Amino acid sequence: MAYSVAGSQAWGQTHNANSAALAAGAIPVASLGNKGVLALGFGDIADATDVEYTLLPFKIRVLDVWTVKTVGAGNAGNTVTLRTAAAGAGTAVTSAMVLNADASVTRTTVIDDAGTDFGATASLFLRFAKLGGVNNGIVYVEYFRVA
Amino acid sequence: MAYSVAAAQAWLQREIASGAQIAAGAIALASMGTPAVLSLTIPDGASAAVDFTGLPFALRVIDAWVVTTANPGVFANTMQLRTGADANVTDAISINGVGDAAVVRAASIDDATHEFAAGATMRVARVRLGGAAACIFNVKYLRVV
């Protein structure tokens, strides 16, 4: 098959190297995976609303999460939380990250290991609170692939 | 051709998987990109633009942080990522009083300027009002196509 940049990109997206959490002792190559990032964009989502991103292509473990606010000011009470299911079910994986000043970066202060693994075809949910302004932004989910 | 670690490394550096931002709905495989880091050495010096030119491919800045490599002292020294046209990407990251080996993270990233095209210049605006300004400016990015 002829080389193409698009083909190479697709290969890389498909073949994120697995990683695995280790106990003390030997460090196998299989634990030395590479990370990936999902950029979840969202608009001005209403208060008490869940937004679902569906059909994850492969199983992942969430390592870190942060937000970048876009499109104008929010409010100190506006937040977004990564969850395993809509509110009322599942687990909050992150803290409620504030969506306030435009361009501000807010990092999660919590990663709950009860909800860090998302299986292939699973959904990721973002739960929003909105007390004023607009909520537009990006949630970056940094992960490694797990077998 | 025989396998070599060096060749594989070069391939990975050239072919870092891109990641496309997605809206709610199905998570496309093309959104599962690989983040990587540009580590920019900022030498000590007077206030000036420190330019890094000829970006090999288009990318989006998704995070940034400074690691000081000398004690900056207590002066209002800052580091700010900018485009080659001098538009702000991050806030001016203050290293005032943080000491040597400190890690200081960007508090803002402007989505109006966070994407750099292939061939573009990345600029770090070094502001030194006293003490030392030597540091490493790390840029975490996603390749975009």
CSV table of C-alpha atoms in Angstrom, one decimal:
chain,number,residue,atom,x,y,z
A,1,MET,CA,0.0,0.0,0.0
A,2,ALA,CA,1.3,3.4,-0.9
A,3,TYR,CA,2.3,5.7,1.9
A,4,SER,CA,0.0,8.6,2.6
A,5,VAL,CA,-0.1,11.2,5.4
A,6,ALA,CA,-3.8,10.5,5.9
A,7,GLY,CA,-3.1,6.8,6.1
A,8,SER,CA,-0.3,7.3,8.5
A,9,GLN,CA,-2.5,9.6,10.7
A,10,ALA,CA,-5.3,7.0,10.7
A,11,TRP,CA,-2.8,4.3,11.7
A,12,GLY,CA,-1.6,6.4,14.6
A,13,GLN,CA,-5.2,7.2,15.8
A,14,THR,CA,-6.1,3.5,15.7
A,15,HIS,CA,-2.9,2.3,17.3
A,16,ASN,CA,-2.4,4.3,20.4
A,17,ALA,CA,0.0,2.0,22.3
A,18,ASN,CA,-1.6,0.4,25.4
A,19,SER,CA,-0.4,1.1,28.8
A,20,ALA,CA,-1.2,-0.5,32.1
A,21,ALA,CA,-1.0,0.4,35.8
A,22,LEU,CA,1.8,-1.3,37.5
A,23,ALA,CA,2.4,-2.7,41.0
A,24,ALA,CA,5.9,-2.4,42.5
A,25,GLY,CA,8.4,-4.6,40.7
A,26,ALA,CA,9.6,-5.0,37.2
A,27,ILE,CA,8.5,-2.4,34.6
A,28,PRO,CA,7.4,-4.3,31.4
A,29,VAL,CA,7.5,-2.6,28.0
A,30,ALA,CA,3.7,-3.1,27.9
A,31,SER,CA,3.3,-0.5,30.6
A,32,LEU,CA,5.1,2.2,28.5
A,33,GLY,CA,2.2,3.3,26.4
A,34,ASN,CA,1.6,6.7,24.7
A,35,LYS,CA,-1.1,9.1,25.8
A,36,GLY,CA,-4.0,10.4,23.7
A,37,VAL,CA,-6.2,13.5,24.0
A,38,LEU,CA,-9.8,13.9,23.2
A,39,ALA,CA,-10.9,17.5,22.5
A,40,LEU,CA,-14.6,17.7,23.5
A,41,GLY,CA,-16.0,21.0,22.2
A,42,PHE,CA,-19.3,22.4,23.4
A,43,GLY,CA,-21.5,25.5,23.0
A,44,ASP,CA,-23.5,27.5,25.5
A,45,ILE,CA,-25.0,24.6,27.3
A,46,ALA,CA,-27.9,25.2,29.7
A,47,ASP,CA,-27.9,24.7,33.4
A,48,ALA,CA,-28.3,21.2,34.8
A,49,THR,CA,-27.8,19.6,31.3
A,50,ASP,CA,-25.8,16.5,30.3
A,51,VAL,CA,-24.1,16.3,27.0
A,52,GLU,CA,-23.1,12.8,25.6
A,53,TYR,CA,-20.2,11.9,23.5
A,54,THR,CA,-20.8,8.4,22.2
A,55,LEU,CA,-19.2,5.2,20.8
A,56,LEU,CA,-15.7,5.5,22.1
A,57,PRO,CA,-13.5,3.7,19.5
A,58,PHE,CA,-11.4,1.8,22.1
A,59,LYS,CA,-11.1,1.4,25.9
A,60,ILE,CA,-9.3,4.2,27.7
A,61,ARG,CA,-8.3,5.3,31.2
A,62,VAL,CA,-8.6,9.0,32.0
A,63,LEU,CA,-5.3,10.5,33.3
A,64,ASP,CA,-6.0,14.2,33.4
A,65,VAL,CA,-8.7,16.7,32.4
A,66,TRP,CA,-8.8,20.4,31.9
A,67,THR,CA,-11.0,23.0,30.3
A,68,VAL,CA,-10.3,26.0,28.1
A,69,LYS,CA,-13.0,28.6,28.0
A,70,THR,CA,-13.9,30.1,24.6
A,71,VAL,CA,-16.4,32.7,23.3
A,72,GLY,CA,-16.7,35.3,26.0
A,73,ALA,CA,-17.3,35.3,29.7
A,74,GLY,CA,-19.1,32.8,31.8
A,75,ASN,CA,-19.7,33.0,35.5
A,76,ALA,CA,-17.9,31.9,38.7
A,77,GLY,CA,-20.7,29.5,39.3
A,78,ASN,CA,-20.6,27.9,35.8
A,79,THR,CA,-19.0,24.5,35.8
A,80,VAL,CA,-18.5,21.3,33.7
A,81,THR,CA,-17.9,17.9,35.2
A,82,LEU,CA,-16.8,14.7,33.3
A,83,ARG,CA,-19.1,11.8,34.3
A,84,THR,CA,-19.6,8.2,33.3
A,85,ALA,CA,-23.3,8.7,33.0
A,86,ALA,CA,-25.9,11.4,33.1
A,87,ALA,CA,-26.6,13.0,36.5
A,88,GLY,CA,-28.5,10.6,38.8
A,89,ALA,CA,-26.5,7.6,37.7
A,90,GLY,CA,-22.8,6.7,37.3
A,91,THR,CA,-19.8,8.5,38.7
A,92,ALA,CA,-18.4,12.0,38.6
A,93,VAL,CA,-14.8,11.4,37.3
A,94,THR,CA,-13.6,15.0,37.8
A,95,SER,CA,-14.2,17.9,40.0
A,96,ALA,CA,-16.6,20.6,38.8
A,97,MET,CA,-14.3,22.8,36.7
A,98,VAL,CA,-15.2,26.4,36.5
A,99,LEU,CA,-16.1,28.1,33.2
A,100,ASN,CA,-15.6,31.8,33.9
A,101,ALA,CA,-13.2,34.2,32.1
A,102,ASP,CA,-12.7,33.8,28.4
A,103,ALA,CA,-9.6,31.8,27.6
A,104,SER,CA,-9.1,30.7,31.2
A,105,VAL,CA,-7.7,27.2,31.8
A,106,THR,CA,-9.2,25.2,34.7
A,107,ARG,CA,-7.7,21.9,35.8
A,108,THR,CA,-9.6,19.2,37.5
A,109,THR,CA,-8.5,18.7,41.1
A,110,VAL,CA,-10.0,15.2,41.3
A,111,ILE,CA,-9.8,12.0,39.3
A,112,ASP,CA,-12.0,9.3,40.8
A,113,ASP,CA,-10.5,5.9,40.1
A,114,ALA,CA,-14.0,4.5,40.4
A,115,GLY,CA,-14.8,6.0,37.0
A,116,THR,CA,-11.6,6.5,35.1
A,117,ASP,CA,-11.9,3.5,32.8
A,118,PHE,CA,-14.3,3.8,29.8
A,119,GLY,CA,-14.9,0.7,27.7
A,120,ALA,CA,-14.9,0.5,24.0
A,121,THR,CA,-18.3,2.0,22.6
A,122,ALA,CA,-18.9,3.7,26.0
A,123,SER,CA,-20.1,7.3,26.2
A,124,LEU,CA,-18.5,10.2,28.0
A,125,PHE,CA,-20.8,12.6,29.6
A,126,LEU,CA,-20.3,16.3,30.4
A,127,ARG,CA,-22.6,17.8,33.1
A,128,PHE,CA,-23.0,21.5,33.1
A,129,ALA,CA,-24.0,24.2,35.6
A,130,LYS,CA,-24.8,27.6,34.3
A,131,LEU,CA,-25.5,30.6,36.6
A,132,GLY,CA,-24.7,33.3,34.1
A,133,GLY,CA,-22.8,34.4,31.0
A,134,VAL,CA,-22.1,31.7,28.4
A,135,ASN,CA,-20.7,28.2,28.8
A,136,ASN,CA,-18.8,27.7,25.5
A,137,GLY,CA,-15.5,25.9,25.8
A,138,ILE,CA,-13.4,22.8,25.3
A,139,VAL,CA,-12.8,19.9,27.7
A,140,TYR,CA,-9.5,18.1,27.0
A,141,VAL,CA,-9.4,14.5,28.2
A,142,GLU,CA,-6.0,13.0,28.4
A,143,TYR,CA,-5.9,9.2,28.4
A,144,PHE,CA,-4.0,6.1,27.7
A,145,ARG,CA,-5.4,3.2,25.9
A,146,VAL,CA,-5.9,0.1,28.0
A,147,ALA,CA,-6.3,-3.5,26.6
B,1,MET,CA,14.8,-2.2,5.5
B,2,ALA,CA,16.1,-3.3,8.9
B,3,TYR,CA,14.2,-2.0,11.9
B,4,SER,CA,16.1,0.7,13.9
B,5,VAL,CA,15.0,2.5,17.0
B,6,ALA,CA,16.3,5.8,15.5
B,7,ALA,CA,14.2,5.3,12.4
B,8,ALA,CA,11.1,4.4,14.4
B,9,GLN,CA,11.7,7.5,16.6
B,10,ALA,CA,12.0,9.7,13.5
B,11,TRP,CA,8.9,8.2,12.1
B,12,LEU,CA,6.9,8.9,15.3
B,13,GLN,CA,8.2,12.5,15.4
B,14,ARG,CA,7.1,13.0,11.8
B,15,GLU,CA,3.8,11.1,12.0
B,16,ILE,CA,2.3,12.1,15.3
B,17,ALA,CA,-1.4,11.3,15.1
B,18,SER,CA,-3.6,14.3,14.7
B,19,GLY,CA,-6.7,14.9,16.9
B,20,ALA,CA,-9.8,16.8,15.8
B,21,GLN,CA,-12.1,18.6,18.2
B,22,ILE,CA,-15.5,17.0,18.3
B,23,ALA,CA,-19.0,18.2,19.2
B,24,ALA,CA,-21.5,16.0,21.1
B,25,GLY,CA,-22.3,12.8,19.4
B,26,ALA,CA,-20.2,10.0,18.1
B,27,ILE,CA,-16.5,10.0,18.9
B,28,ALA,CA,-14.7,9.6,15.6
B,29,LEU,CA,-11.4,7.8,15.5
B,30,ALA,CA,-9.9,10.9,13.9
B,31,SER,CA,-10.4,12.6,17.2
B,32,MET,CA,-8.2,10.2,19.1
B,33,GLY,CA,-5.0,12.1,18.7
B,34,THR,CA,-1.6,11.8,20.4
B,35,PRO,CA,-0.5,14.8,22.5
B,36,ALA,CA,3.1,15.7,22.3
B,37,VAL,CA,5.4,18.4,23.8
B,38,LEU,CA,7.6,21.0,22.3
B,39,SER,CA,10.2,21.9,24.9
B,40,LEU,CA,11.5,25.4,24.1
B,41,THR,CA,14.7,26.6,25.8
B,42,ILE,CA,14.6,30.2,26.9
B,43,PRO,CA,18.1,31.5,27.7
B,44,ASP,CA,18.6,34.2,30.2
B,45,GLY,CA,18.6,37.7,28.6
B,46,ALA,CA,17.0,41.0,28.5
B,47,SER,CA,13.4,41.4,27.6
B,48,ALA,CA,12.9,40.3,24.0
B,49,ALA,CA,11.0,38.0,21.7
B,50,VAL,CA,12.6,34.5,21.5
B,51,ASP,CA,11.4,33.0,18.2
B,52,PHE,CA,11.2,29.4,17.1
B,53,THR,CA,10.6,29.2,13.4
B,54,GLY,CA,9.5,26.7,10.7
B,55,LEU,CA,7.0,24.6,12.6
B,56,PRO,CA,7.1,21.2,10.8
B,57,PHE,CA,3.3,20.7,10.9
B,58,ALA,CA,0.1,22.4,12.0
B,59,LEU,CA,-0.8,22.1,15.7
B,60,ARG,CA,-3.1,23.3,18.4
B,61,VAL,CA,-1.7,24.4,21.8
B,62,ILE,CA,-3.6,22.6,24.5
B,63,ASP,CA,-1.5,23.3,27.5
B,64,ALA,CA,1.7,25.2,28.5
B,65,TRP,CA,4.0,25.5,31.4
B,66,VAL,CA,7.3,26.9,32.4
B,67,VAL,CA,10.1,25.2,34.3
B,68,THR,CA,12.7,27.6,35.7
B,69,THR,CA,16.3,26.7,35.2
B,70,ALA,CA,17.8,29.4,37.3
B,71,ASN,CA,16.5,31.4,40.3
B,72,PRO,CA,14.6,34.4,38.9
B,73,GLY,CA,14.7,36.3,42.1
B,74,VAL,CA,11.9,38.6,43.1
B,75,PHE,CA,11.2,40.5,40.0
B,76,ALA,CA,8.2,40.8,37.7
B,77,ASN,CA,9.6,38.5,35.1
B,78,THR,CA,7.2,36.7,32.8
B,79,MET,CA,7.0,34.3,29.9
B,80,GLN,CA,4.2,34.4,27.4
B,81,LEU,CA,3.6,32.3,24.3
B,82,ARG,CA,2.7,34.4,21.3
B,83,THR,CA,2.2,33.9,17.6
B,84,GLY,CA,4.8,35.1,15.1
B,85,ALA,CA,2.6,38.1,14.6
B,86,ASP,CA,2.8,38.8,18.3
B,87,ALA,CA,-0.7,37.9,19.3
B,88,ASN,CA,-1.1,36.4,22.8
B,89,VAL,CA,-1.7,32.7,23.1
B,90,THR,CA,-1.2,32.2,26.8
B,91,ASP,CA,-1.2,34.6,29.7
B,92,ALA,CA,2.1,36.2,30.7
B,93,ILE,CA,3.3,33.4,33.1
B,94,SER,CA,4.9,35.0,36.1
B,95,ILE,CA,8.1,33.5,37.5
B,96,ASN,CA,8.3,36.2,40.2
B,97,GLY,CA,9.8,34.7,43.3
B,98,VAL,CA,9.3,31.1,42.4
B,99,GLY,CA,12.9,30.0,42.7
B,100,ASP,CA,14.9,27.5,40.6
B,101,ALA,CA,13.2,24.4,39.3
B,102,ALA,CA,9.7,25.7,39.8
B,103,VAL,CA,6.8,24.6,37.6
B,104,VAL,CA,4.3,27.4,36.7
B,105,ARG,CA,1.4,26.6,34.5
B,106,ALA,CA,-0.5,28.8,32.0
B,107,ALA,CA,-3.7,30.2,33.4
B,108,SER,CA,-5.2,31.0,30.0
B,109,ILE,CA,-5.1,29.8,26.4
B,110,ASP,CA,-6.8,31.9,23.7
B,111,ASP,CA,-8.8,29.8,21.2
B,112,ALA,CA,-8.5,32.6,18.7
B,113,THR,CA,-4.7,32.0,18.5
B,114,HIS,CA,-4.1,28.5,19.8
B,115,GLU,CA,-3.6,26.9,16.3
B,116,PHE,CA,-0.3,27.4,14.5
B,117,ALA,CA,0.1,26.5,10.8
B,118,ALA,CA,2.9,24.5,9.3
B,119,GLY,CA,5.9,26.8,8.8
B,120,ALA,CA,4.7,29.2,11.5
B,121,THR,CA,6.8,30.9,14.1
B,122,MET,CA,6.2,30.4,17.8
B,123,ARG,CA,7.3,33.2,20.0
B,124,VAL,CA,8.0,33.4,23.7
B,125,ALA,CA,7.9,36.9,25.0
B,126,ARG,CA,10.6,37.0,27.6
B,127,VAL,CA,10.2,39.8,30.1
B,128,ARG,CA,13.1,40.2,32.5
B,129,LEU,CA,13.0,43.1,34.9
B,130,GLY,CA,15.8,41.7,37.1
B,131,GLY,CA,17.4,38.5,38.3
B,132,ALA,CA,17.4,35.6,35.8
B,133,ALA,CA,15.0,34.6,33.1
B,134,ALA,CA,16.4,31.3,32.0
B,135,CYS,CA,13.7,28.6,31.7
B,136,ILE,CA,12.1,25.9,29.6
B,137,PHE,CA,8.8,26.7,28.1
B,138,ASN,CA,6.9,23.5,27.5
B,139,VAL,CA,4.1,23.5,24.9
B,140,LYS,CA,1.7,20.5,24.9
B,141,TYR,CA,0.0,20.2,21.6
B,142,LEU,CA,-2.2,18.2,19.3
B,143,ARG,CA,-1.4,17.9,15.7
B,144,VAL,CA,-4.2,19.2,13.4
B,145,VAL,CA,-4.7,18.5,9.8
